[in-house]
Amino acid sequence: MGNPPPLHVAVLLLLLVVLPATTFGAGGGGEPQEEEYQIPRDGTVLELDDGSFEAAVRAVDLLFVDFYAPWCGHCKRLAPQLDEAAPVLAGLGTPIIIAKVNADKYKKLGSKYGVDGFPTLMLFDHGTPTEYTGSRKADLLVENLKKIVAPDVSVLESDSAIKSFVEAAGMGFPLFLGFGVDESLIVEYGAKYKNRAWFSVAKGFSEDMMVFYDFDKVPALVSVNPKYHEQSIFYGPFDDGAFLEDFIRNSLVPLTVPINRETVKMLDDDGRKIVLTILEDVESDENSPRLIKVLRSAASANRDLVFGYVGVNQWEEFTETFDVSKSLELPKMIVWDKKEEYETVEGSERLEEGDYGSQISRFLEGYRAGRTIKKKVGGRSPTLLGVNAMYILIFLVAVLLVLMYFSGQGEEDQRPRQRAHED
């Protein structure tokens, strides 16, 4: 048996074995192993560049990216909202990490993802980007992103699971809880209305849940709108998709909708006309709570219409489009098609203080009987988001007149020259 190799030879052999593995990693061909991107645990907004972006996308299941430009005013206003939302989203059971990229500096990176304006917001779900166009306020941003990444329909196995689901859903969207409902019956609507409501089916629940949600038989689909403290129940038929979808679609908006810039957008996809009550001031008018309560009762019995209310002092730009000029004319009721036309009911558009129920009933009877006067939306059209269509028309006419004037001047200048040439 031979003598063992000298000590220095043994050390050299050991280094030859260890160094390749530690220096070049597990990949073959001697290529360096890519370093994994380290995500901070404190929920701060990440600042990414050309070198770190792709690594961050690989390292994070859900990455919300703000492609911004330093000179962009909208970007500057958005930044504190993202700073506020970031720790909340990072603390979710399924964390969403917020990052930002200076796409004005890293133009190639912005171009790769189709960034053509600032800010552009994108959610990368396991590397797949989807542009985000929802609210940019911190609280609503959190609600919207939670909703986007949630399953189309959540399956709940117990009372505690139901309570956790409702608590996690929060106040921002309506909820649909299917008790004893086959998941296959509502999965289509869970996908279709994913960005507007939470959907679930409860496979395990006690009588306590039946008492709490006030239903006495199954299957039952309970609609809850926590923001407006409203609830309704659908017992079927579940095999007729038209009835089921009508219930879901009508439950996406509250019985009585406070009309503002957000809710006007929300109602765009609703095919129903709006019975609109215009008050002088919703917040300070001592009669408004009682009137809104009566409107809610009327809405419950007239589900083919949406009932909304708005105060002149809350949104004057909107209310003046319906020819409201004097406080003595208020409260006033109209039916608006959400486009360029509205209807008044002869003799019933003004609500006198007193029995609101009877007056609203007469208004609805007159509307359904066709005793209405159709009018065009005047002034600043709500469908144009506050842009005064009449002013635009006047501006275009003025531009046309100026062009015609200068065109005529050009012709006058040319005529003497033409005549001189002919002479």
Tab-separated table of C-alpha atoms in Angstrom:
chain	number	residue	atom	x	y	z
A	1	MET	CA	0.000	0.000	0.000
A	2	GLY	CA	1.527	3.412	-1.059
A	3	ASN	CA	2.324	6.340	1.204
A	4	PRO	CA	-0.371	9.072	1.620
A	5	PRO	CA	0.147	12.228	-0.500
A	6	PRO	CA	1.922	15.174	1.104
A	7	LEU	CA	-0.293	17.602	3.052
A	8	HIS	CA	-0.003	20.413	0.489
A	9	VAL	CA	-1.117	18.057	-2.272
A	10	ALA	CA	-4.167	16.973	-0.282
A	11	VAL	CA	-5.181	20.616	0.350
A	12	LEU	CA	-4.809	21.405	-3.368
A	13	LEU	CA	-7.051	18.481	-4.328
A	14	LEU	CA	-9.667	19.610	-1.779
A	15	LEU	CA	-9.711	23.165	-3.193
A	16	LEU	CA	-10.155	21.855	-6.728
A	17	VAL	CA	-13.266	19.971	-5.589
A	18	VAL	CA	-14.827	22.738	-3.451
A	19	LEU	CA	-14.080	25.943	-5.399
A	20	PRO	CA	-16.103	25.178	-8.578
A	21	ALA	CA	-19.224	24.437	-6.551
A	22	THR	CA	-18.983	27.551	-4.395
A	23	THR	CA	-17.852	29.942	-7.104
A	24	PHE	CA	-20.035	28.998	-10.048
A	25	GLY	CA	-23.074	27.506	-8.354
A	26	ALA	CA	-25.061	24.487	-9.443
A	27	GLY	CA	-25.389	25.582	-13.086
A	28	GLY	CA	-23.222	23.772	-15.610
A	29	GLY	CA	-20.723	25.326	-17.941
A	30	GLY	CA	-19.161	27.458	-15.192
A	31	GLU	CA	-21.915	30.125	-15.434
A	32	PRO	CA	-22.475	32.231	-12.272
A	33	GLN	CA	-25.735	31.527	-10.429
A	34	GLU	CA	-28.139	34.535	-10.457
A	35	GLU	CA	-28.530	36.107	-7.044
A	36	GLU	CA	-32.061	35.985	-5.644
A	37	TYR	CA	-33.662	39.411	-5.088
A	38	GLN	CA	-34.103	40.163	-1.399
A	39	ILE	CA	-37.511	41.631	-0.542
A	40	PRO	CA	-37.606	44.005	2.455
A	41	ARG	CA	-39.959	42.862	5.212
A	42	ASP	CA	-41.058	46.335	6.349
A	43	GLY	CA	-43.458	47.056	3.455
A	44	THR	CA	-41.479	49.918	1.941
A	45	VAL	CA	-41.922	50.740	-1.736
A	46	LEU	CA	-39.097	49.170	-3.747
A	47	GLU	CA	-37.117	51.294	-6.214
A	48	LEU	CA	-36.243	49.085	-9.189
A	49	ASP	CA	-34.044	49.611	-12.222
A	50	ASP	CA	-32.923	47.735	-15.328
A	51	GLY	CA	-30.723	45.441	-13.293
A	52	SER	CA	-33.127	44.539	-10.459
A	53	PHE	CA	-36.547	44.563	-12.141
A	54	GLU	CA	-36.668	41.060	-13.628
A	55	ALA	CA	-35.143	39.556	-10.472
A	56	ALA	CA	-37.855	41.227	-8.353
A	57	VAL	CA	-40.608	39.938	-10.658
A	58	ARG	CA	-39.241	36.396	-10.251
A	59	ALA	CA	-38.879	36.741	-6.486
A	60	VAL	CA	-42.399	38.072	-5.743
A	61	ASP	CA	-45.645	36.271	-6.555
A	62	LEU	CA	-47.626	39.530	-6.605
A	63	LEU	CA	-45.733	42.693	-7.523
A	64	PHE	CA	-47.571	45.996	-8.057
A	65	VAL	CA	-45.411	48.373	-10.119
A	66	ASP	CA	-45.693	52.127	-10.599
A	67	PHE	CA	-43.992	53.177	-13.840
A	68	TYR	CA	-43.435	56.895	-13.214
A	69	ALA	CA	-41.545	59.969	-14.387
A	70	PRO	CA	-39.949	62.375	-11.888
A	71	TRP	CA	-41.440	65.440	-13.610
A	72	CYS	CA	-45.017	64.045	-13.680
A	73	GLY	CA	-47.428	65.884	-11.341
A	74	HIS	CA	-49.845	62.943	-11.142
A	75	CYS	CA	-46.930	60.684	-10.184
A	76	LYS	CA	-45.919	63.032	-7.363
A	77	ARG	CA	-49.459	62.999	-5.961
A	78	LEU	CA	-49.624	59.212	-6.247
A	79	ALA	CA	-46.375	58.555	-4.375
A	80	PRO	CA	-47.674	59.184	-0.804
A	81	GLN	CA	-50.728	57.020	-1.523
A	82	LEU	CA	-48.452	54.133	-2.498
A	83	ASP	CA	-46.301	54.709	0.600
A	84	GLU	CA	-49.433	54.445	2.747
A	85	ALA	CA	-50.796	51.337	1.004
A	86	ALA	CA	-47.492	49.431	0.791
A	87	PRO	CA	-47.213	48.157	4.416
A	88	VAL	CA	-50.900	47.152	4.447
A	89	LEU	CA	-50.575	45.135	1.245
A	90	ALA	CA	-47.272	43.601	2.356
A	91	GLY	CA	-48.942	42.415	5.549
A	92	LEU	CA	-51.737	40.451	3.817
A	93	GLY	CA	-51.888	36.675	4.066
A	94	THR	CA	-50.898	36.681	0.395
A	95	PRO	CA	-48.526	39.679	0.315
A	96	ILE	CA	-48.633	42.233	-2.501
A	97	ILE	CA	-45.363	44.157	-2.816
A	98	ILE	CA	-45.349	47.676	-4.273
A	99	ALA	CA	-42.426	48.831	-6.411
A	100	LYS	CA	-41.700	51.765	-8.680
A	101	VAL	CA	-39.610	52.239	-11.817
A	102	ASN	CA	-38.413	55.509	-13.304
A	103	ALA	CA	-39.656	54.704	-16.801
A	104	ASP	CA	-38.486	58.089	-18.078
A	105	LYS	CA	-34.914	57.028	-17.264
A	106	TYR	CA	-35.263	53.326	-18.053
A	107	LYS	CA	-37.159	53.795	-21.304
A	108	LYS	CA	-36.342	50.344	-22.647
A	109	LEU	CA	-37.934	48.714	-19.611
A	110	GLY	CA	-41.047	50.881	-19.899
A	111	SER	CA	-41.301	50.169	-23.621
A	112	LYS	CA	-41.133	46.427	-22.965
A	113	TYR	CA	-44.374	46.626	-20.968
A	114	GLY	CA	-46.165	49.134	-23.196
A	115	VAL	CA	-45.821	52.169	-20.934
A	116	ASP	CA	-46.961	55.182	-22.959
A	117	GLY	CA	-48.052	57.558	-20.197
A	118	PHE	CA	-47.366	58.374	-16.576
A	119	PRO	CA	-48.121	56.984	-14.158
A	120	THR	CA	-48.815	53.503	-15.523
A	121	LEU	CA	-49.717	50.940	-12.853
A	122	MET	CA	-49.349	47.192	-13.398
A	123	LEU	CA	-49.910	44.129	-11.257
A	124	PHE	CA	-47.476	41.283	-11.986
A	125	ASP	CA	-49.188	38.050	-10.922
A	126	HIS	CA	-46.481	35.352	-10.972
A	127	GLY	CA	-44.749	37.350	-13.697
A	128	THR	CA	-47.845	38.055	-15.826
A	129	PRO	CA	-48.601	41.811	-16.056
A	130	THR	CA	-52.089	43.333	-16.017
A	131	GLU	CA	-52.646	47.089	-16.155
A	132	TYR	CA	-54.477	48.560	-13.162
A	133	THR	CA	-56.912	51.430	-13.850
A	134	GLY	CA	-58.813	51.618	-10.557
A	135	SER	CA	-58.773	54.175	-7.763
A	136	ARG	CA	-55.390	55.498	-6.654
A	137	LYS	CA	-56.414	56.505	-3.132
A	138	ALA	CA	-54.596	54.354	-0.593
A	139	ASP	CA	-57.624	52.738	1.070
A	140	LEU	CA	-59.436	52.018	-2.202
A	141	LEU	CA	-56.219	50.835	-3.833
A	142	VAL	CA	-55.842	48.255	-1.056
A	143	GLU	CA	-59.462	47.124	-1.425
A	144	ASN	CA	-59.193	46.851	-5.217
A	145	LEU	CA	-55.946	44.890	-5.200
A	146	LYS	CA	-57.220	42.512	-2.541
A	147	LYS	CA	-60.249	41.905	-4.744
A	148	ILE	CA	-58.216	41.390	-7.936
A	149	VAL	CA	-55.981	38.687	-6.451
A	150	ALA	CA	-58.789	36.851	-4.650
A	151	PRO	CA	-60.287	33.669	-6.170
A	152	ASP	CA	-63.397	34.113	-8.318
A	153	VAL	CA	-65.420	32.122	-5.780
A	154	SER	CA	-64.165	31.250	-2.293
A	155	VAL	CA	-65.269	27.911	-0.788
A	156	LEU	CA	-66.042	28.180	2.940
A	157	GLU	CA	-66.209	25.070	5.100
A	158	SER	CA	-67.329	26.419	8.493
A	159	ASP	CA	-68.851	29.304	10.424
A	160	SER	CA	-65.403	30.578	11.335
A	161	ALA	CA	-64.375	30.519	7.658
A	162	ILE	CA	-67.476	32.559	6.770
A	163	LYS	CA	-66.681	35.146	9.450
A	164	SER	CA	-63.044	35.371	8.330
A	165	PHE	CA	-64.094	35.804	4.691
A	166	VAL	CA	-66.509	38.645	5.531
A	167	GLU	CA	-63.950	40.354	7.758
A	168	ALA	CA	-61.202	40.126	5.130
A	169	ALA	CA	-63.533	41.425	2.388
A	170	GLY	CA	-64.010	44.710	4.240
A	171	MET	CA	-66.474	47.449	3.333
A	172	GLY	CA	-65.499	48.333	-0.223
A	173	PHE	CA	-67.511	45.806	-2.266
A	174	PRO	CA	-70.805	43.894	-2.045
A	175	LEU	CA	-70.575	40.258	-0.927
A	176	PHE	CA	-72.482	37.226	-2.204
A	177	LEU	CA	-72.692	34.267	0.175
A	178	GLY	CA	-74.164	31.097	-1.290
A	179	PHE	CA	-75.544	28.807	1.413
A	180	GLY	CA	-76.126	25.317	0.068
A	181	VAL	CA	-75.540	26.661	-3.461
A	182	ASP	CA	-73.535	24.577	-5.917
A	183	GLU	CA	-70.318	26.415	-6.786
A	184	SER	CA	-70.782	25.614	-10.483
A	185	LEU	CA	-73.963	27.734	-10.557
A	186	ILE	CA	-72.234	30.983	-9.642
A	187	VAL	CA	-68.648	30.525	-10.806
A	188	GLU	CA	-69.526	32.202	-14.130
A	189	TYR	CA	-70.756	35.323	-12.328
A	190	GLY	CA	-67.837	35.245	-9.909
A	191	ALA	CA	-65.523	35.611	-12.898
A	192	LYS	CA	-67.725	38.112	-14.764
A	193	TYR	CA	-68.173	40.469	-11.814
A	194	LYS	CA	-64.859	39.707	-10.114
A	195	ASN	CA	-63.768	43.330	-9.908
A	196	ARG	CA	-67.079	44.504	-8.456
A	197	ALA	CA	-67.996	42.006	-5.726
A	198	TRP	CA	-66.839	39.121	-3.512
A	199	PHE	CA	-68.352	35.687	-4.200
A	200	SER	CA	-68.372	32.620	-1.965
A	201	VAL	CA	-70.210	29.357	-1.314
A	202	ALA	CA	-70.579	28.009	2.204
A	203	LYS	CA	-70.509	24.210	2.283
A	204	GLY	CA	-70.472	23.960	6.052
A	205	PHE	CA	-72.537	26.276	8.274
A	206	SER	CA	-74.736	26.143	11.370
A	207	GLU	CA	-78.226	27.401	12.152
A	208	ASP	CA	-76.559	30.388	13.772
A	209	MET	CA	-75.526	31.563	10.322
A	210	MET	CA	-79.090	31.115	9.065
A	211	VAL	CA	-80.365	33.282	11.892
A	212	PHE	CA	-77.622	35.879	11.480
A	213	TYR	CA	-78.216	36.290	7.725
A	214	ASP	CA	-81.995	35.900	8.107
A	215	PHE	CA	-82.717	33.062	5.655
A	216	ASP	CA	-84.871	30.030	6.481
A	217	LYS	CA	-84.159	27.550	3.699
A	218	VAL	CA	-81.451	26.452	1.296
A	219	PRO	CA	-80.231	26.943	-1.314
A	220	ALA	CA	-80.061	30.679	-0.673
A	221	LEU	CA	-77.802	33.377	-2.104
A	222	VAL	CA	-77.390	36.233	0.368
A	223	SER	CA	-76.292	39.611	-0.947
A	224	VAL	CA	-74.681	41.940	1.594
A	225	ASN	CA	-73.624	45.515	0.902
A	226	PRO	CA	-71.733	46.412	4.103
A	227	LYS	CA	-70.993	49.981	3.054
A	228	TYR	CA	-74.706	50.813	2.810
A	229	HIS	CA	-75.972	48.335	5.445
A	230	GLU	CA	-78.184	46.520	2.945
A	231	GLN	CA	-78.992	42.837	2.555
A	232	SER	CA	-81.236	40.801	0.260
A	233	ILE	CA	-81.828	37.095	-0.362
A	234	PHE	CA	-82.360	35.074	-3.524
A	235	TYR	CA	-84.011	31.652	-3.169
A	236	GLY	CA	-84.046	30.808	-6.854
A	237	PRO	CA	-84.679	29.578	-9.403
A	238	PHE	CA	-80.941	28.832	-9.663
A	239	ASP	CA	-81.263	26.817	-12.872
A	240	ASP	CA	-82.427	29.941	-14.751
A	241	GLY	CA	-79.346	32.065	-15.305
A	242	ALA	CA	-81.372	35.149	-16.277
A	243	PHE	CA	-83.091	35.418	-12.878
A	244	LEU	CA	-79.862	34.723	-11.013
A	245	GLU	CA	-77.835	37.272	-12.956
A	246	ASP	CA	-80.564	39.907	-12.599
A	247	PHE	CA	-80.393	39.480	-8.822
A	248	ILE	CA	-76.593	39.709	-8.804
A	249	ARG	CA	-76.437	42.690	-11.154
A	250	ASN	CA	-79.133	44.621	-9.268
A	251	SER	CA	-77.422	43.910	-5.943
A	252	LEU	CA	-74.123	45.409	-7.102
A	253	VAL	CA	-75.498	48.884	-6.384
A	254	PRO	CA	-77.293	49.960	-3.198
A	255	LEU	CA	-81.042	50.540	-3.157
A	256	THR	CA	-80.425	54.281	-2.863
A	257	VAL	CA	-77.178	55.597	-4.330
A	258	PRO	CA	-75.539	58.838	-3.218
A	259	ILE	CA	-74.549	60.322	-6.563
A	260	ASN	CA	-70.940	61.478	-6.797
A	261	ARG	CA	-68.061	61.084	-9.235
A	262	GLU	CA	-67.286	57.554	-8.071
A	263	THR	CA	-70.867	56.217	-8.138
A	264	VAL	CA	-71.605	57.775	-11.538
A	265	LYS	CA	-68.746	55.674	-12.922
A	266	MET	CA	-70.021	52.629	-11.041
A	267	LEU	CA	-73.465	53.012	-12.640
A	268	ASP	CA	-72.096	53.143	-16.193
A	269	ASP	CA	-72.464	49.366	-16.589
A	270	ASP	CA	-75.971	49.277	-15.105
A	271	GLY	CA	-78.650	49.299	-17.790
A	272	ARG	CA	-81.375	50.815	-15.610
A	273	LYS	CA	-82.506	54.439	-15.609
A	274	ILE	CA	-81.966	56.543	-12.491
A	275	VAL	CA	-84.783	58.082	-10.474
A	276	LEU	CA	-82.805	61.073	-9.255
A	277	THR	CA	-83.815	63.216	-6.284
A	278	ILE	CA	-82.024	66.575	-6.109
A	279	LEU	CA	-81.840	68.276	-2.723
A	280	GLU	CA	-80.275	71.561	-1.710
A	281	ASP	CA	-77.913	69.967	0.828
A	282	VAL	CA	-77.892	66.254	1.669
A	283	GLU	CA	-75.688	66.710	4.736
A	284	SER	CA	-77.340	69.649	6.477
A	285	ASP	CA	-81.005	69.309	5.420
A	286	GLU	CA	-82.836	67.930	8.462
A	287	ASN	CA	-85.452	66.298	6.200
A	288	SER	CA	-82.959	64.403	4.015
A	289	PRO	CA	-82.606	61.275	6.254
A	290	ARG	CA	-86.377	60.790	6.266
A	291	LEU	CA	-86.609	61.374	2.508
A	292	ILE	CA	-83.769	58.930	1.783
A	293	LYS	CA	-85.488	56.314	3.963
A	294	VAL	CA	-88.680	56.661	1.890
A	295	LEU	CA	-86.636	56.470	-1.319
A	296	ARG	CA	-85.116	53.203	-0.090
A	297	SER	CA	-88.579	51.721	0.405
A	298	ALA	CA	-89.610	52.835	-3.080
A	299	ALA	CA	-86.410	51.355	-4.556
A	300	SER	CA	-87.094	48.008	-2.884
A	301	ALA	CA	-90.434	47.821	-4.699
A	302	ASN	CA	-89.125	49.118	-8.051
A	303	ARG	CA	-85.995	47.102	-8.786
A	304	ASP	CA	-86.114	47.929	-12.491
A	305	LEU	CA	-84.949	51.455	-11.606
A	306	VAL	CA	-81.977	52.834	-9.690
A	307	PHE	CA	-82.806	55.422	-7.026
A	308	GLY	CA	-80.176	58.099	-6.454
A	309	TYR	CA	-79.915	61.362	-4.575
A	310	VAL	CA	-77.557	64.321	-4.728
A	311	GLY	CA	-77.210	67.704	-3.045
A	312	VAL	CA	-76.666	70.943	-4.959
A	313	ASN	CA	-74.132	71.993	-2.341
A	314	GLN	CA	-72.335	68.657	-2.687
A	315	TRP	CA	-72.048	68.641	-6.503
A	316	GLU	CA	-73.383	71.822	-8.088
A	317	GLU	CA	-71.595	71.166	-11.382
A	318	PHE	CA	-73.691	68.027	-11.797
A	319	THR	CA	-77.070	69.284	-10.548
A	320	GLU	CA	-77.115	72.410	-12.722
A	321	THR	CA	-77.346	70.194	-15.814
A	322	PHE	CA	-80.947	69.410	-14.810
A	323	ASP	CA	-82.206	73.015	-14.848
A	324	VAL	CA	-82.110	73.509	-11.088
A	325	SER	CA	-81.921	77.252	-10.525
A	326	LYS	CA	-83.794	78.041	-7.310
A	327	SER	CA	-83.759	76.423	-3.891
A	328	LEU	CA	-87.559	76.838	-3.841
A	329	GLU	CA	-87.761	74.146	-6.544
A	330	LEU	CA	-86.119	71.553	-4.299
A	331	PRO	CA	-86.336	68.686	-3.570
A	332	LYS	CA	-86.915	67.791	-7.221
A	333	MET	CA	-87.371	64.363	-8.843
A	334	ILE	CA	-86.468	63.382	-12.394
A	335	VAL	CA	-85.724	60.193	-14.340
A	336	TRP	CA	-82.323	60.301	-16.049
A	337	ASP	CA	-81.166	57.914	-18.782
A	338	LYS	CA	-77.481	58.486	-17.816
A	339	LYS	CA	-76.900	60.000	-21.229
A	340	GLU	CA	-78.213	63.254	-22.682
A	341	GLU	CA	-81.886	63.081	-21.762
A	342	TYR	CA	-84.066	63.177	-18.662
A	343	GLU	CA	-87.802	63.192	-17.937
A	344	THR	CA	-89.991	65.130	-15.542
A	345	VAL	CA	-93.486	64.076	-14.519
A	346	GLU	CA	-96.118	66.747	-15.038
A	347	GLY	CA	-97.288	68.108	-11.700
A	348	SER	CA	-95.192	65.724	-9.609
A	349	GLU	CA	-91.548	66.706	-9.942
A	350	ARG	CA	-91.496	68.941	-6.837
A	351	LEU	CA	-91.566	67.216	-3.422
A	352	GLU	CA	-93.384	69.193	-0.742
A	353	GLU	CA	-92.449	68.712	2.887
A	354	GLY	CA	-94.792	66.178	4.454
A	355	ASP	CA	-95.956	62.820	3.094
A	356	TYR	CA	-92.994	61.918	0.902
A	357	GLY	CA	-94.280	58.375	0.378
A	358	SER	CA	-97.480	59.428	-1.395
A	359	GLN	CA	-95.702	62.024	-3.513
A	360	ILE	CA	-93.029	59.572	-4.676
A	361	SER	CA	-95.740	57.011	-5.480
A	362	ARG	CA	-97.591	59.578	-7.633
A	363	PHE	CA	-94.342	60.454	-9.383
A	364	LEU	CA	-93.647	56.807	-10.223
A	365	GLU	CA	-97.238	56.228	-11.366
A	366	GLY	CA	-97.003	59.242	-13.661
A	367	TYR	CA	-93.672	58.079	-15.045
A	368	ARG	CA	-94.928	54.560	-15.780
A	369	ALA	CA	-98.112	55.972	-17.325
A	370	GLY	CA	-96.033	58.094	-19.679
A	371	ARG	CA	-97.147	61.472	-18.326
A	372	THR	CA	-93.676	62.880	-18.753
A	373	ILE	CA	-91.882	65.729	-20.456
A	374	LYS	CA	-88.558	64.814	-22.017
A	375	LYS	CA	-85.734	67.319	-21.770
A	376	LYS	CA	-82.157	67.492	-22.915
A	377	VAL	CA	-79.400	67.616	-20.350
A	378	GLY	CA	-78.272	71.231	-20.344
A	379	GLY	CA	-75.142	73.059	-19.289
A	380	ARG	CA	-72.332	70.730	-18.333
A	381	SER	CA	-73.215	67.211	-19.272
A	382	PRO	CA	-72.400	64.614	-16.590
A	383	THR	CA	-71.701	62.097	-19.320
A	384	LEU	CA	-68.853	64.325	-20.465
A	385	LEU	CA	-67.374	64.370	-16.942
A	386	GLY	CA	-68.042	68.066	-16.443
A	387	VAL	CA	-66.956	69.335	-19.858
A	388	ASN	CA	-69.414	71.924	-21.160
A	389	ALA	CA	-70.496	70.604	-24.544
A	390	MET	CA	-72.045	73.956	-25.486
A	391	TYR	CA	-68.777	75.762	-24.835
A	392	ILE	CA	-66.971	73.251	-27.017
A	393	LEU	CA	-69.454	73.840	-29.823
A	394	ILE	CA	-69.073	77.623	-29.536
A	395	PHE	CA	-65.292	77.269	-29.557
A	396	LEU	CA	-65.371	75.124	-32.707
A	397	VAL	CA	-67.673	77.600	-34.472
A	398	ALA	CA	-65.340	80.468	-33.505
A	399	VAL	CA	-62.326	78.582	-34.855
A	400	LEU	CA	-64.209	77.903	-38.092
A	401	LEU	CA	-65.116	81.602	-38.474
A	402	VAL	CA	-61.495	82.646	-37.901
A	403	LEU	CA	-60.307	80.172	-40.520
A	404	MET	CA	-62.932	81.415	-42.971
A	405	TYR	CA	-61.888	85.023	-42.296
A	406	PHE	CA	-58.209	84.397	-42.942
A	407	SER	CA	-59.083	82.292	-45.968
A	408	GLY	CA	-61.075	85.221	-47.349
A	409	GLN	CA	-58.201	87.616	-46.670
A	410	GLY	CA	-55.927	85.292	-48.589
A	411	GLU	CA	-58.265	85.330	-51.559
A	412	GLU	CA	-58.429	89.169	-51.509
A	413	ASP	CA	-54.629	89.338	-51.456
A	414	GLN	CA	-54.400	86.993	-54.386
A	415	ARG	CA	-57.003	88.681	-56.649
A	416	PRO	CA	-55.018	91.844	-57.524
A	417	ARG	CA	-51.995	89.769	-58.368
A	418	GLN	CA	-54.114	87.536	-60.578
A	419	ARG	CA	-55.566	90.536	-62.340
A	420	ALA	CA	-52.155	92.150	-62.842
A	421	HIS	CA	-50.906	88.950	-64.306
A	422	GLU	CA	-53.813	88.837	-66.717
A	423	ASP	CA	-53.180	92.442	-67.817
